[in-house]
């Protein structure tokens, strides 16, 4: 298992400055591996018997220190491998120690990640990455920098700059979480050493402020669902809100892509576009009524959001953005008419679905499955806090 590690003067090779390179030589199982340490000396300044620079060698102390550090790094790695009982060769030992990080810049890794997310169909996540990339370009002027340049000081300057731009705490937090995610990708792809990771000391978790809950009482939900008017978009908005509430808090984007073949044996079966989780829910009678209300001949889509005209992903994304803007505007008008305590959006239906079930005693794990969340931690964000009356009642049991 042992290997010999030493630095030798490669006198058979003479450089243009009449010096010969110093080479690290690893010997194991009678096989050799040479690699340059980036320093050269004149042969007459090298002691070939003891493999060290002579007293008259220029920069002798610096060269001796460099040699000692190189040999120590290889010996340390060799001891680690021996402790783990792992086999290695002279070449593999060199590859484990040598700096194999690529020279890709922050800008290059960001763009590669954005393209990768687009290929995976995660267009929303790709857009958020592009947004952060644009923000970093505006802050730094360019992204032709190494990831090792992004240290704690750099991150603090970026945070200060974002605050100066008037961004909210949670927006800043999202920017930093995306930057951290790309930094992790850079480490995985060996664009930067893990030792340079700045997020060990710079805690992104501090950039979070609890947002107002977006769930409303069951009584208010029923008032919205029972609302009727002659304005198409206002009534369409109310019906989509009701459909989302009745069908597991399905979000607007997933509603837009629903087709007739998503209904199988009385169940709504679809795959969440965000998390790619398969959702199977019983089709509620009220939801079926809403579907029938908007059923159209000549299209397989359940609702008049997308059509055969919207062929490309960009066309679909633009159309969904246009419709959800109108729907949310109409919901806010309905909310004001009904004196709902918060601004109504399609997401209020999703949050309210989760909270109503929770208050009825349904476990968080079941709610998590219905929402298609990746974890119960995400689901907990959706759940509204207990009302004061519940807290007041609970406090009576203290004595």
mmCIF file of C-alpha atoms in Angstrom:
data_model
loop_
_atom_site.group_PDB
_atom_site.id
_atom_site.type_symbol
_atom_site.label_atom_id
_atom_site.label_comp_id
_atom_site.label_asym_id
_atom_site.label_seq_id
_atom_site.Cartn_x
_atom_site.Cartn_y
_atom_site.Cartn_z
ATOM 1 C CA UNK A 1 0.000 0.000 0.000
ATOM 2 C CA UNK A 2 2.893 2.416 0.656
ATOM 3 C CA UNK A 3 4.362 4.731 -1.954
ATOM 4 C CA UNK A 4 7.484 6.855 -2.226
ATOM 5 C CA UNK A 5 6.985 10.571 -2.775
ATOM 6 C CA UNK A 6 9.873 12.911 -3.594
ATOM 7 C CA UNK A 7 10.784 15.915 -5.717
ATOM 8 C CA UNK A 8 13.581 15.536 -8.271
ATOM 9 C CA UNK A 9 15.300 17.831 -10.733
ATOM 10 C CA UNK A 10 14.480 16.628 -14.251
ATOM 11 C CA UNK A 11 17.900 17.511 -15.697
ATOM 12 C CA UNK A 12 17.295 15.661 -18.966
ATOM 13 C CA UNK A 13 14.936 18.490 -19.893
ATOM 14 C CA UNK A 14 16.361 21.992 -20.270
ATOM 15 C CA UNK A 15 14.033 24.951 -20.551
ATOM 16 C CA UNK A 16 14.584 28.137 -22.554
ATOM 17 C CA UNK A 17 16.036 29.843 -19.446
ATOM 18 C CA UNK A 18 18.629 27.046 -19.118
ATOM 19 C CA UNK A 19 16.849 25.690 -16.038
ATOM 20 C CA UNK A 20 15.413 22.226 -15.491
ATOM 21 C CA UNK A 21 11.933 21.632 -14.044
ATOM 22 C CA UNK A 22 11.415 20.211 -10.558
ATOM 23 C CA UNK A 23 9.107 17.209 -10.754
ATOM 24 C CA UNK A 24 7.118 15.423 -8.093
ATOM 25 C CA UNK A 25 7.803 11.691 -8.468
ATOM 26 C CA UNK A 26 5.429 9.105 -7.014
ATOM 27 C CA UNK A 27 6.645 5.507 -6.962
ATOM 28 C CA UNK A 28 4.231 2.679 -6.189
ATOM 29 C CA UNK A 29 4.318 -0.970 -7.198
ATOM 30 C CA UNK A 30 7.359 -0.186 -9.361
ATOM 31 C CA UNK A 31 5.376 2.317 -11.373
ATOM 32 C CA UNK A 32 6.221 6.002 -11.591
ATOM 33 C CA UNK A 33 4.137 9.110 -11.943
ATOM 34 C CA UNK A 34 5.770 12.494 -12.615
ATOM 35 C CA UNK A 35 4.128 15.901 -12.354
ATOM 36 C CA UNK A 36 5.605 19.384 -12.417
ATOM 37 C CA UNK A 37 5.458 21.501 -9.280
ATOM 38 C CA UNK A 38 5.726 24.661 -11.386
ATOM 39 C CA UNK A 39 9.301 25.548 -10.397
ATOM 40 C CA UNK A 40 12.598 25.186 -12.248
ATOM 41 C CA UNK A 41 16.265 25.585 -11.167
ATOM 42 C CA UNK A 42 19.687 25.469 -12.755
ATOM 43 C CA UNK A 43 21.143 21.936 -12.414
ATOM 44 C CA UNK A 44 24.266 23.293 -10.694
ATOM 45 C CA UNK A 45 21.997 24.685 -7.936
ATOM 46 C CA UNK A 46 20.502 21.272 -7.137
ATOM 47 C CA UNK A 47 21.928 18.589 -4.857
ATOM 48 C CA UNK A 48 21.108 15.400 -6.783
ATOM 49 C CA UNK A 49 22.246 13.076 -4.012
ATOM 50 C CA UNK A 50 19.931 14.539 -1.352
ATOM 51 C CA UNK A 51 17.260 15.857 -3.768
ATOM 52 C CA UNK A 52 17.188 19.382 -2.398
ATOM 53 C CA UNK A 53 18.371 22.839 -3.513
ATOM 54 C CA UNK A 54 21.961 23.811 -2.733
ATOM 55 C CA UNK A 55 22.755 26.760 -0.470
ATOM 56 C CA UNK A 56 23.555 28.917 -3.506
ATOM 57 C CA UNK A 57 20.160 28.237 -5.116
ATOM 58 C CA UNK A 58 18.133 31.436 -5.645
ATOM 59 C CA UNK A 59 14.891 31.428 -3.600
ATOM 60 C CA UNK A 60 16.109 28.319 -1.793
ATOM 61 C CA UNK A 61 13.871 28.746 1.292
ATOM 62 C CA UNK A 62 10.789 29.339 -0.830
ATOM 63 C CA UNK A 63 11.513 26.242 -2.956
ATOM 64 C CA UNK A 64 12.138 24.085 0.126
ATOM 65 C CA UNK A 65 8.837 25.232 1.648
ATOM 66 C CA UNK A 66 6.983 24.493 -1.589
ATOM 67 C CA UNK A 67 8.517 21.015 -1.818
ATOM 68 C CA UNK A 68 7.647 20.240 1.808
ATOM 69 C CA UNK A 69 4.036 21.353 1.318
ATOM 70 C CA UNK A 70 3.655 19.278 -1.847
ATOM 71 C CA UNK A 71 5.055 16.123 -0.267
ATOM 72 C CA UNK A 72 2.945 16.638 2.880
ATOM 73 C CA UNK A 73 -0.253 16.934 0.813
ATOM 74 C CA UNK A 74 0.445 13.626 -0.945
ATOM 75 C CA UNK A 75 1.426 11.827 2.238
ATOM 76 C CA UNK A 76 -1.716 13.046 3.996
ATOM 77 C CA UNK A 77 -3.929 11.795 1.178
ATOM 78 C CA UNK A 78 -2.072 8.471 1.140
ATOM 79 C CA UNK A 79 -2.640 8.014 4.896
ATOM 80 C CA UNK A 80 -6.366 8.787 4.423
ATOM 81 C CA UNK A 81 -6.647 6.128 1.726
ATOM 82 C CA UNK A 82 -4.781 3.585 3.832
ATOM 83 C CA UNK A 83 -7.035 4.318 6.832
ATOM 84 C CA UNK A 84 -10.086 3.691 4.615
ATOM 85 C CA UNK A 85 -8.415 0.534 3.248
ATOM 86 C CA UNK A 86 -8.710 1.859 -0.304
ATOM 87 C CA UNK A 87 -6.346 0.760 -3.067
ATOM 88 C CA UNK A 88 -4.607 3.396 -5.169
ATOM 89 C CA UNK A 89 -2.008 3.723 -7.874
ATOM 90 C CA UNK A 90 0.636 6.379 -8.378
ATOM 91 C CA UNK A 91 -1.609 8.001 -10.979
ATOM 92 C CA UNK A 92 -4.837 7.847 -8.959
ATOM 93 C CA UNK A 93 -3.057 9.285 -5.913
ATOM 94 C CA UNK A 94 -1.866 12.184 -8.030
ATOM 95 C CA UNK A 95 -5.377 12.766 -9.424
ATOM 96 C CA UNK A 96 -6.876 12.831 -5.924
ATOM 97 C CA UNK A 97 -4.432 15.472 -4.707
ATOM 98 C CA UNK A 98 -3.910 17.580 -7.826
ATOM 99 C CA UNK A 99 -6.176 20.543 -8.433
ATOM 100 C CA UNK A 100 -8.712 19.262 -10.930
ATOM 101 C CA UNK A 101 -11.091 22.196 -10.796
ATOM 102 C CA UNK A 102 -12.242 23.449 -14.178
ATOM 103 C CA UNK A 103 -11.846 27.075 -15.192
ATOM 104 C CA UNK A 104 -15.557 27.766 -15.808
ATOM 105 C CA UNK A 105 -16.693 31.174 -14.656
ATOM 106 C CA UNK A 106 -19.745 32.062 -12.569
ATOM 107 C CA UNK A 107 -21.501 33.345 -15.689
ATOM 108 C CA UNK A 108 -20.804 30.145 -17.624
ATOM 109 C CA UNK A 109 -22.108 27.866 -14.872
ATOM 110 C CA UNK A 110 -25.225 30.023 -14.444
ATOM 111 C CA UNK A 111 -26.044 29.884 -18.163
ATOM 112 C CA UNK A 112 -25.393 26.144 -18.324
ATOM 113 C CA UNK A 113 -27.710 25.590 -15.363
ATOM 114 C CA UNK A 114 -30.429 27.759 -16.918
ATOM 115 C CA UNK A 115 -30.282 25.757 -20.166
ATOM 116 C CA UNK A 116 -30.317 22.489 -18.230
ATOM 117 C CA UNK A 117 -33.441 23.530 -16.300
ATOM 118 C CA UNK A 118 -35.167 24.493 -19.566
ATOM 119 C CA UNK A 119 -34.383 21.081 -21.057
ATOM 120 C CA UNK A 120 -35.898 19.473 -17.952
ATOM 121 C CA UNK A 121 -39.075 21.493 -18.474
ATOM 122 C CA UNK A 122 -38.549 23.492 -15.267
ATOM 123 C CA UNK A 123 -39.119 26.809 -17.006
ATOM 124 C CA UNK A 124 -40.225 28.670 -13.881
ATOM 125 C CA UNK A 125 -37.081 27.659 -12.009
ATOM 126 C CA UNK A 126 -35.001 28.565 -15.067
ATOM 127 C CA UNK A 127 -36.551 32.031 -15.086
ATOM 128 C CA UNK A 128 -35.720 32.540 -11.409
ATOM 129 C CA UNK A 129 -32.100 31.559 -12.155
ATOM 130 C CA UNK A 130 -32.012 34.008 -15.062
ATOM 131 C CA UNK A 131 -33.390 36.716 -12.780
ATOM 132 C CA UNK A 132 -30.596 36.140 -10.246
ATOM 133 C CA UNK A 133 -27.990 36.008 -13.017
ATOM 134 C CA UNK A 134 -29.190 39.383 -14.329
ATOM 135 C CA UNK A 135 -29.128 40.777 -10.787
ATOM 136 C CA UNK A 136 -25.532 39.624 -10.266
ATOM 137 C CA UNK A 137 -24.513 41.146 -13.612
ATOM 138 C CA UNK A 138 -26.004 44.474 -12.577
ATOM 139 C CA UNK A 139 -24.301 44.303 -9.179
ATOM 140 C CA UNK A 140 -20.840 43.146 -10.275
ATOM 141 C CA UNK A 141 -20.717 44.536 -13.820
ATOM 142 C CA UNK A 142 -19.730 41.115 -15.250
ATOM 143 C CA UNK A 143 -19.670 37.464 -14.217
ATOM 144 C CA UNK A 144 -16.289 36.603 -15.697
ATOM 145 C CA UNK A 145 -15.156 35.641 -12.195
ATOM 146 C CA UNK A 146 -14.300 32.412 -10.436
ATOM 147 C CA UNK A 147 -16.567 30.970 -7.763
ATOM 148 C CA UNK A 148 -13.677 31.274 -5.318
ATOM 149 C CA UNK A 149 -14.032 35.058 -5.728
ATOM 150 C CA UNK A 150 -17.461 34.828 -4.072
ATOM 151 C CA UNK A 151 -16.491 34.927 -0.416
ATOM 152 C CA UNK A 152 -18.311 36.148 2.695
ATOM 153 C CA UNK A 153 -17.282 39.772 2.106
ATOM 154 C CA UNK A 154 -18.556 39.604 -1.487
ATOM 155 C CA UNK A 155 -21.891 38.154 -0.338
ATOM 156 C CA UNK A 156 -22.348 40.868 2.281
ATOM 157 C CA UNK A 157 -21.708 43.539 -0.347
ATOM 158 C CA UNK A 158 -24.303 41.922 -2.620
ATOM 159 C CA UNK A 159 -26.816 41.811 0.242
ATOM 160 C CA UNK A 160 -26.228 45.506 0.991
ATOM 161 C CA UNK A 161 -26.653 46.338 -2.694
ATOM 162 C CA UNK A 162 -29.953 44.432 -2.901
ATOM 163 C CA UNK A 163 -31.267 46.277 0.150
ATOM 164 C CA UNK A 164 -30.282 49.531 -1.499
ATOM 165 C CA UNK A 165 -32.391 48.525 -4.506
ATOM 166 C CA UNK A 166 -35.420 48.295 -2.227
ATOM 167 C CA UNK A 167 -35.983 44.530 -2.379
ATOM 168 C CA UNK A 168 -37.908 42.822 0.405
ATOM 169 C CA UNK A 169 -36.287 40.441 2.871
ATOM 170 C CA UNK A 170 -37.859 37.365 1.293
ATOM 171 C CA UNK A 171 -36.902 38.423 -2.242
ATOM 172 C CA UNK A 172 -33.296 38.819 -1.098
ATOM 173 C CA UNK A 173 -33.529 35.399 0.539
ATOM 174 C CA UNK A 174 -34.741 33.810 -2.699
ATOM 175 C CA UNK A 175 -31.871 35.403 -4.636
ATOM 176 C CA UNK A 176 -29.330 34.035 -2.187
ATOM 177 C CA UNK A 177 -30.869 30.563 -2.113
ATOM 178 C CA UNK A 178 -30.613 30.412 -5.903
ATOM 179 C CA UNK A 179 -27.010 31.625 -5.815
ATOM 180 C CA UNK A 180 -26.214 28.998 -3.187
ATOM 181 C CA UNK A 181 -27.817 26.292 -5.345
ATOM 182 C CA UNK A 182 -25.657 27.256 -8.325
ATOM 183 C CA UNK A 183 -22.556 27.335 -6.094
ATOM 184 C CA UNK A 184 -23.380 23.766 -5.030
ATOM 185 C CA UNK A 185 -23.610 22.774 -8.700
ATOM 186 C CA UNK A 186 -20.201 24.370 -9.264
ATOM 187 C CA UNK A 187 -18.725 22.256 -6.461
ATOM 188 C CA UNK A 188 -20.274 19.080 -7.882
ATOM 189 C CA UNK A 189 -18.840 19.874 -11.309
ATOM 190 C CA UNK A 190 -15.435 20.622 -9.760
ATOM 191 C CA UNK A 191 -15.421 24.278 -10.776
ATOM 192 C CA UNK A 192 -14.432 25.261 -7.237
ATOM 193 C CA UNK A 193 -13.048 23.466 -4.199
ATOM 194 C CA UNK A 194 -15.457 22.702 -1.342
ATOM 195 C CA UNK A 195 -13.054 24.513 1.016
ATOM 196 C CA UNK A 196 -14.031 27.794 -0.675
ATOM 197 C CA UNK A 197 -17.741 27.367 0.142
ATOM 198 C CA UNK A 198 -18.798 30.719 1.684
ATOM 199 C CA UNK A 199 -22.240 29.648 2.883
ATOM 200 C CA UNK A 200 -20.810 27.847 5.911
ATOM 201 C CA UNK A 201 -20.251 31.207 7.569
ATOM 202 C CA UNK A 202 -22.751 33.300 5.592
ATOM 203 C CA UNK A 203 -26.132 31.921 6.667
ATOM 204 C CA UNK A 204 -28.864 32.339 4.060
ATOM 205 C CA UNK A 205 -31.471 31.254 6.636
ATOM 206 C CA UNK A 206 -31.276 34.680 8.273
ATOM 207 C CA UNK A 207 -32.796 36.188 5.110
ATOM 208 C CA UNK A 208 -36.342 35.144 5.857
ATOM 209 C CA UNK A 209 -39.330 36.964 7.189
ATOM 210 C CA UNK A 210 -42.579 35.183 7.962
ATOM 211 C CA UNK A 211 -45.177 36.130 5.364
ATOM 212 C CA UNK A 212 -48.827 36.742 6.053
ATOM 213 C CA UNK A 213 -50.858 33.561 5.828
ATOM 214 C CA UNK A 214 -52.949 33.242 2.680
ATOM 215 C CA UNK A 215 -55.668 30.962 4.050
ATOM 216 C CA UNK A 216 -59.215 32.109 4.827
ATOM 217 C CA UNK A 217 -62.051 30.690 6.939
ATOM 218 C CA UNK A 218 -64.304 27.979 5.544
ATOM 219 C CA UNK A 219 -67.309 30.322 5.784
ATOM 220 C CA UNK A 220 -65.567 32.886 3.565
ATOM 221 C CA UNK A 221 -64.609 30.166 1.082
ATOM 222 C CA UNK A 222 -68.264 29.163 0.765
ATOM 223 C CA UNK A 223 -69.270 32.791 0.155
ATOM 224 C CA UNK A 224 -66.775 33.004 -2.695
ATOM 225 C CA UNK A 225 -67.862 29.690 -4.221
ATOM 226 C CA UNK A 226 -71.545 30.730 -4.108
ATOM 227 C CA UNK A 227 -70.806 34.122 -5.715
ATOM 228 C CA UNK A 228 -72.512 34.630 -9.091
ATOM 229 C CA UNK A 229 -72.290 37.434 -11.659
ATOM 230 C CA UNK A 230 -72.724 38.085 -15.411
ATOM 231 C CA UNK A 231 -69.133 39.166 -16.048
ATOM 232 C CA UNK A 232 -67.378 36.188 -17.731
ATOM 233 C CA UNK A 233 -63.884 36.692 -16.324
ATOM 234 C CA UNK A 234 -65.111 37.400 -12.818
ATOM 235 C CA UNK A 235 -67.290 34.258 -12.806
ATOM 236 C CA UNK A 236 -64.496 32.250 -14.489
ATOM 237 C CA UNK A 237 -62.091 33.392 -11.758
ATOM 238 C CA UNK A 238 -64.527 32.313 -9.016
ATOM 239 C CA UNK A 239 -65.038 28.919 -10.676
ATOM 240 C CA UNK A 240 -61.294 28.310 -11.002
ATOM 241 C CA UNK A 241 -60.882 29.281 -7.346
ATOM 242 C CA UNK A 242 -63.615 26.768 -6.402
ATOM 243 C CA UNK A 243 -62.120 24.042 -8.627
ATOM 244 C CA UNK A 244 -58.714 24.545 -7.037
ATOM 245 C CA UNK A 245 -60.200 24.325 -3.564
ATOM 246 C CA UNK A 246 -62.244 21.198 -4.256
ATOM 247 C CA UNK A 247 -59.462 19.390 -6.120
ATOM 248 C CA UNK A 248 -56.627 19.219 -3.629
ATOM 249 C CA UNK A 249 -55.430 22.804 -3.961
ATOM 250 C CA UNK A 250 -54.312 22.213 -7.564
ATOM 251 C CA UNK A 251 -52.443 25.299 -8.722
ATOM 252 C CA UNK A 252 -53.271 27.396 -11.772
ATOM 253 C CA UNK A 253 -50.514 26.104 -14.063
ATOM 254 C CA UNK A 254 -51.587 22.494 -13.532
ATOM 255 C CA UNK A 255 -55.239 23.470 -14.098
ATOM 256 C CA UNK A 256 -54.273 25.073 -17.414
ATOM 257 C CA UNK A 257 -52.801 21.817 -18.747
ATOM 258 C CA UNK A 258 -55.653 19.520 -17.640
ATOM 259 C CA UNK A 259 -57.273 17.506 -20.440
ATOM 260 C CA UNK A 260 -60.157 15.076 -20.672
ATOM 261 C CA UNK A 261 -57.797 12.099 -20.407
ATOM 262 C CA UNK A 262 -56.717 13.319 -16.947
ATOM 263 C CA UNK A 263 -60.082 12.055 -15.700
ATOM 264 C CA UNK A 264 -60.008 8.284 -15.247
ATOM 265 C CA UNK A 265 -62.671 6.229 -13.462
ATOM 266 C CA UNK A 266 -63.969 9.183 -11.487
ATOM 267 C CA UNK A 267 -60.535 10.403 -10.450
ATOM 268 C CA UNK A 268 -58.431 13.377 -11.484
ATOM 269 C CA UNK A 269 -54.963 12.052 -12.281
ATOM 270 C CA UNK A 270 -52.155 14.405 -13.255
ATOM 271 C CA UNK A 271 -48.448 15.027 -12.703
ATOM 272 C CA UNK A 272 -47.450 18.274 -11.022
ATOM 273 C CA UNK A 273 -45.334 20.286 -13.415
ATOM 274 C CA UNK A 274 -43.264 21.730 -10.563
ATOM 275 C CA UNK A 275 -42.354 18.617 -8.569
ATOM 276 C CA UNK A 276 -43.253 15.901 -11.124
ATOM 277 C CA UNK A 277 -45.252 14.056 -8.459
ATOM 278 C CA UNK A 278 -48.234 11.988 -9.589
ATOM 279 C CA UNK A 279 -51.508 13.176 -8.038
ATOM 280 C CA UNK A 280 -54.609 10.943 -7.906
ATOM 281 C CA UNK A 281 -57.697 12.523 -6.341
ATOM 282 C CA UNK A 282 -61.396 11.616 -6.388
ATOM 283 C CA UNK A 283 -63.236 14.027 -8.668
ATOM 284 C CA UNK A 284 -65.555 15.999 -6.410
ATOM 285 C CA UNK A 285 -69.144 16.541 -7.681
ATOM 286 C CA UNK A 286 -68.805 20.343 -7.434
ATOM 287 C CA UNK A 287 -65.577 20.178 -9.459
ATOM 288 C CA UNK A 288 -67.335 18.025 -12.081
ATOM 289 C CA UNK A 289 -70.071 20.653 -12.369
ATOM 290 C CA UNK A 290 -67.456 23.344 -13.015
ATOM 291 C CA UNK A 291 -65.791 21.206 -15.699
ATOM 292 C CA UNK A 292 -69.128 20.667 -17.462
ATOM 293 C CA UNK A 293 -69.789 24.398 -17.367
ATOM 294 C CA UNK A 294 -66.694 25.117 -19.475
ATOM 295 C CA UNK A 295 -66.557 22.002 -21.656
ATOM 296 C CA UNK A 296 -66.058 22.933 -25.322
ATOM 297 C CA UNK A 297 -66.246 20.865 -28.486
ATOM 298 C CA UNK A 298 -63.092 20.618 -30.553
ATOM 299 C CA UNK A 299 -60.633 20.842 -27.648
ATOM 300 C CA UNK A 300 -59.349 18.339 -25.126
ATOM 301 C CA UNK A 301 -58.473 21.001 -22.535
ATOM 302 C CA UNK A 302 -60.868 21.143 -19.587
ATOM 303 C CA UNK A 303 -60.752 24.944 -19.284
ATOM 304 C CA UNK A 304 -60.455 27.770 -21.841
ATOM 305 C CA UNK A 305 -56.908 28.727 -20.908
ATOM 306 C CA UNK A 306 -54.741 26.863 -23.428
ATOM 307 C CA UNK A 307 -55.732 25.714 -26.898
ATOM 308 C CA UNK A 308 -54.236 23.994 -29.938
ATOM 309 C CA UNK A 309 -52.989 27.419 -31.026
ATOM 310 C CA UNK A 310 -50.478 27.486 -28.174
ATOM 311 C CA UNK A 311 -47.971 25.004 -29.572
ATOM 312 C CA UNK A 312 -44.601 26.086 -28.187
ATOM 313 C CA UNK A 313 -43.656 26.200 -24.532
ATOM 314 C CA UNK A 314 -43.084 29.949 -24.782
ATOM 315 C CA UNK A 315 -46.561 30.502 -26.236
ATOM 316 C CA UNK A 316 -48.105 28.407 -23.464
ATOM 317 C CA UNK A 317 -46.156 30.257 -20.770
ATOM 318 C CA UNK A 318 -47.181 33.658 -22.176
ATOM 319 C CA UNK A 319 -50.825 32.621 -22.389
ATOM 320 C CA UNK A 320 -50.906 31.255 -18.831
ATOM 321 C CA UNK A 321 -49.303 34.430 -17.509
ATOM 322 C CA UNK A 322 -51.863 36.573 -19.344
ATOM 323 C CA UNK A 323 -54.860 34.593 -18.079
ATOM 324 C CA UNK A 324 -53.715 34.249 -14.452
ATOM 325 C CA UNK A 325 -53.150 38.011 -14.322
ATOM 326 C CA UNK A 326 -56.757 38.609 -15.380
ATOM 327 C CA UNK A 327 -58.083 35.901 -13.060
ATOM 328 C CA UNK A 328 -56.270 37.242 -10.005
ATOM 329 C CA UNK A 329 -57.390 40.775 -10.801
ATOM 330 C CA UNK A 330 -60.991 39.567 -10.976
ATOM 331 C CA UNK A 331 -60.608 37.601 -7.717
ATOM 332 C CA UNK A 332 -59.374 40.707 -5.918
ATOM 333 C CA UNK A 333 -62.504 42.551 -7.105
ATOM 334 C CA UNK A 334 -64.693 39.707 -5.832
ATOM 335 C CA UNK A 335 -62.835 39.713 -2.519
ATOM 336 C CA UNK A 336 -63.428 43.432 -2.056
ATOM 337 C CA UNK A 337 -67.105 43.005 -2.929
ATOM 338 C CA UNK A 338 -67.481 40.241 -0.314
ATOM 339 C CA UNK A 339 -65.285 42.006 2.274
ATOM 340 C CA UNK A 340 -62.814 39.114 2.382
ATOM 341 C CA UNK A 341 -60.031 40.091 4.859
ATOM 342 C CA UNK A 342 -57.125 39.417 2.443
ATOM 343 C CA UNK A 343 -56.472 39.913 -1.266
ATOM 344 C CA UNK A 344 -57.870 36.928 -3.145
ATOM 345 C CA UNK A 345 -55.671 35.013 -5.610
ATOM 346 C CA UNK A 346 -55.758 31.481 -6.974
ATOM 347 C CA UNK A 347 -53.135 30.564 -4.367
ATOM 348 C CA UNK A 348 -55.492 31.448 -1.540
ATOM 349 C CA UNK A 349 -57.585 28.448 -2.620
ATOM 350 C CA UNK A 350 -54.526 26.203 -2.368
ATOM 351 C CA UNK A 351 -53.559 27.464 1.078
ATOM 352 C CA UNK A 352 -57.167 27.358 2.284
ATOM 353 C CA UNK A 353 -57.611 23.739 1.135
ATOM 354 C CA UNK A 354 -54.611 22.719 3.268
ATOM 355 C CA UNK A 355 -55.686 24.733 6.300
ATOM 356 C CA UNK A 356 -59.314 23.602 6.276
ATOM 357 C CA UNK A 357 -58.255 19.945 6.211
ATOM 358 C CA UNK A 358 -55.739 20.540 8.995
ATOM 359 C CA UNK A 359 -58.395 22.110 11.220
ATOM 360 C CA UNK A 360 -60.631 19.118 10.547
ATOM 361 C CA UNK A 361 -57.941 16.847 11.985
ATOM 362 C CA UNK A 362 -56.424 15.526 8.725
ATOM 363 C CA UNK A 363 -52.753 14.615 9.113
ATOM 364 C CA UNK A 364 -50.086 16.799 7.537
ATOM 365 C CA UNK A 365 -48.724 13.791 5.619
ATOM 366 C CA UNK A 366 -52.033 13.289 3.799
ATOM 367 C CA UNK A 367 -52.303 17.018 3.029
ATOM 368 C CA UNK A 368 -48.703 16.925 1.761
ATOM 369 C CA UNK A 369 -49.587 14.052 -0.589
ATOM 370 C CA UNK A 370 -52.684 15.863 -1.890
ATOM 371 C CA UNK A 371 -50.742 19.060 -2.588
ATOM 372 C CA UNK A 372 -47.925 17.172 -4.301
ATOM 373 C CA UNK A 373 -45.276 18.697 -2.052
ATOM 374 C CA UNK A 374 -41.757 17.295 -1.865
ATOM 375 C CA UNK A 375 -41.845 17.253 1.945
ATOM 376 C CA UNK A 376 -44.093 17.976 4.915
ATOM 377 C CA UNK A 377 -41.857 20.946 5.754
ATOM 378 C CA UNK A 378 -43.127 22.676 2.610
ATOM 379 C CA UNK A 379 -46.724 21.786 3.515
ATOM 380 C CA UNK A 380 -46.332 23.372 6.954
ATOM 381 C CA UNK A 381 -45.768 26.747 5.293
ATOM 382 C CA UNK A 382 -49.232 26.478 3.793
ATOM 383 C CA UNK A 383 -50.975 25.710 7.048
ATOM 384 C CA UNK A 384 -52.563 28.670 8.730
ATOM 385 C CA UNK A 385 -51.802 29.371 12.398
ATOM 386 C CA UNK A 386 -54.394 28.449 15.000
ATOM 387 C CA UNK A 387 -56.954 31.128 15.764
ATOM 388 C CA UNK A 388 -56.740 33.043 19.031
ATOM 389 C CA UNK A 389 -59.828 31.211 20.312
ATOM 390 C CA UNK A 390 -58.061 27.877 20.004
ATOM 391 C CA UNK A 391 -55.010 29.230 21.802
ATOM 392 C CA UNK A 392 -57.192 30.755 24.519
ATOM 393 C CA UNK A 393 -58.919 27.395 25.039
ATOM 394 C CA UNK A 394 -55.616 25.550 25.142
ATOM 395 C CA UNK A 395 -54.196 27.938 27.762
ATOM 396 C CA UNK A 396 -57.008 26.973 30.175
ATOM 397 C CA UNK A 397 -55.353 23.576 30.636
ATOM 398 C CA UNK A 398 -52.182 25.038 32.148
ATOM 399 C CA UNK A 399 -53.609 24.882 35.704
#
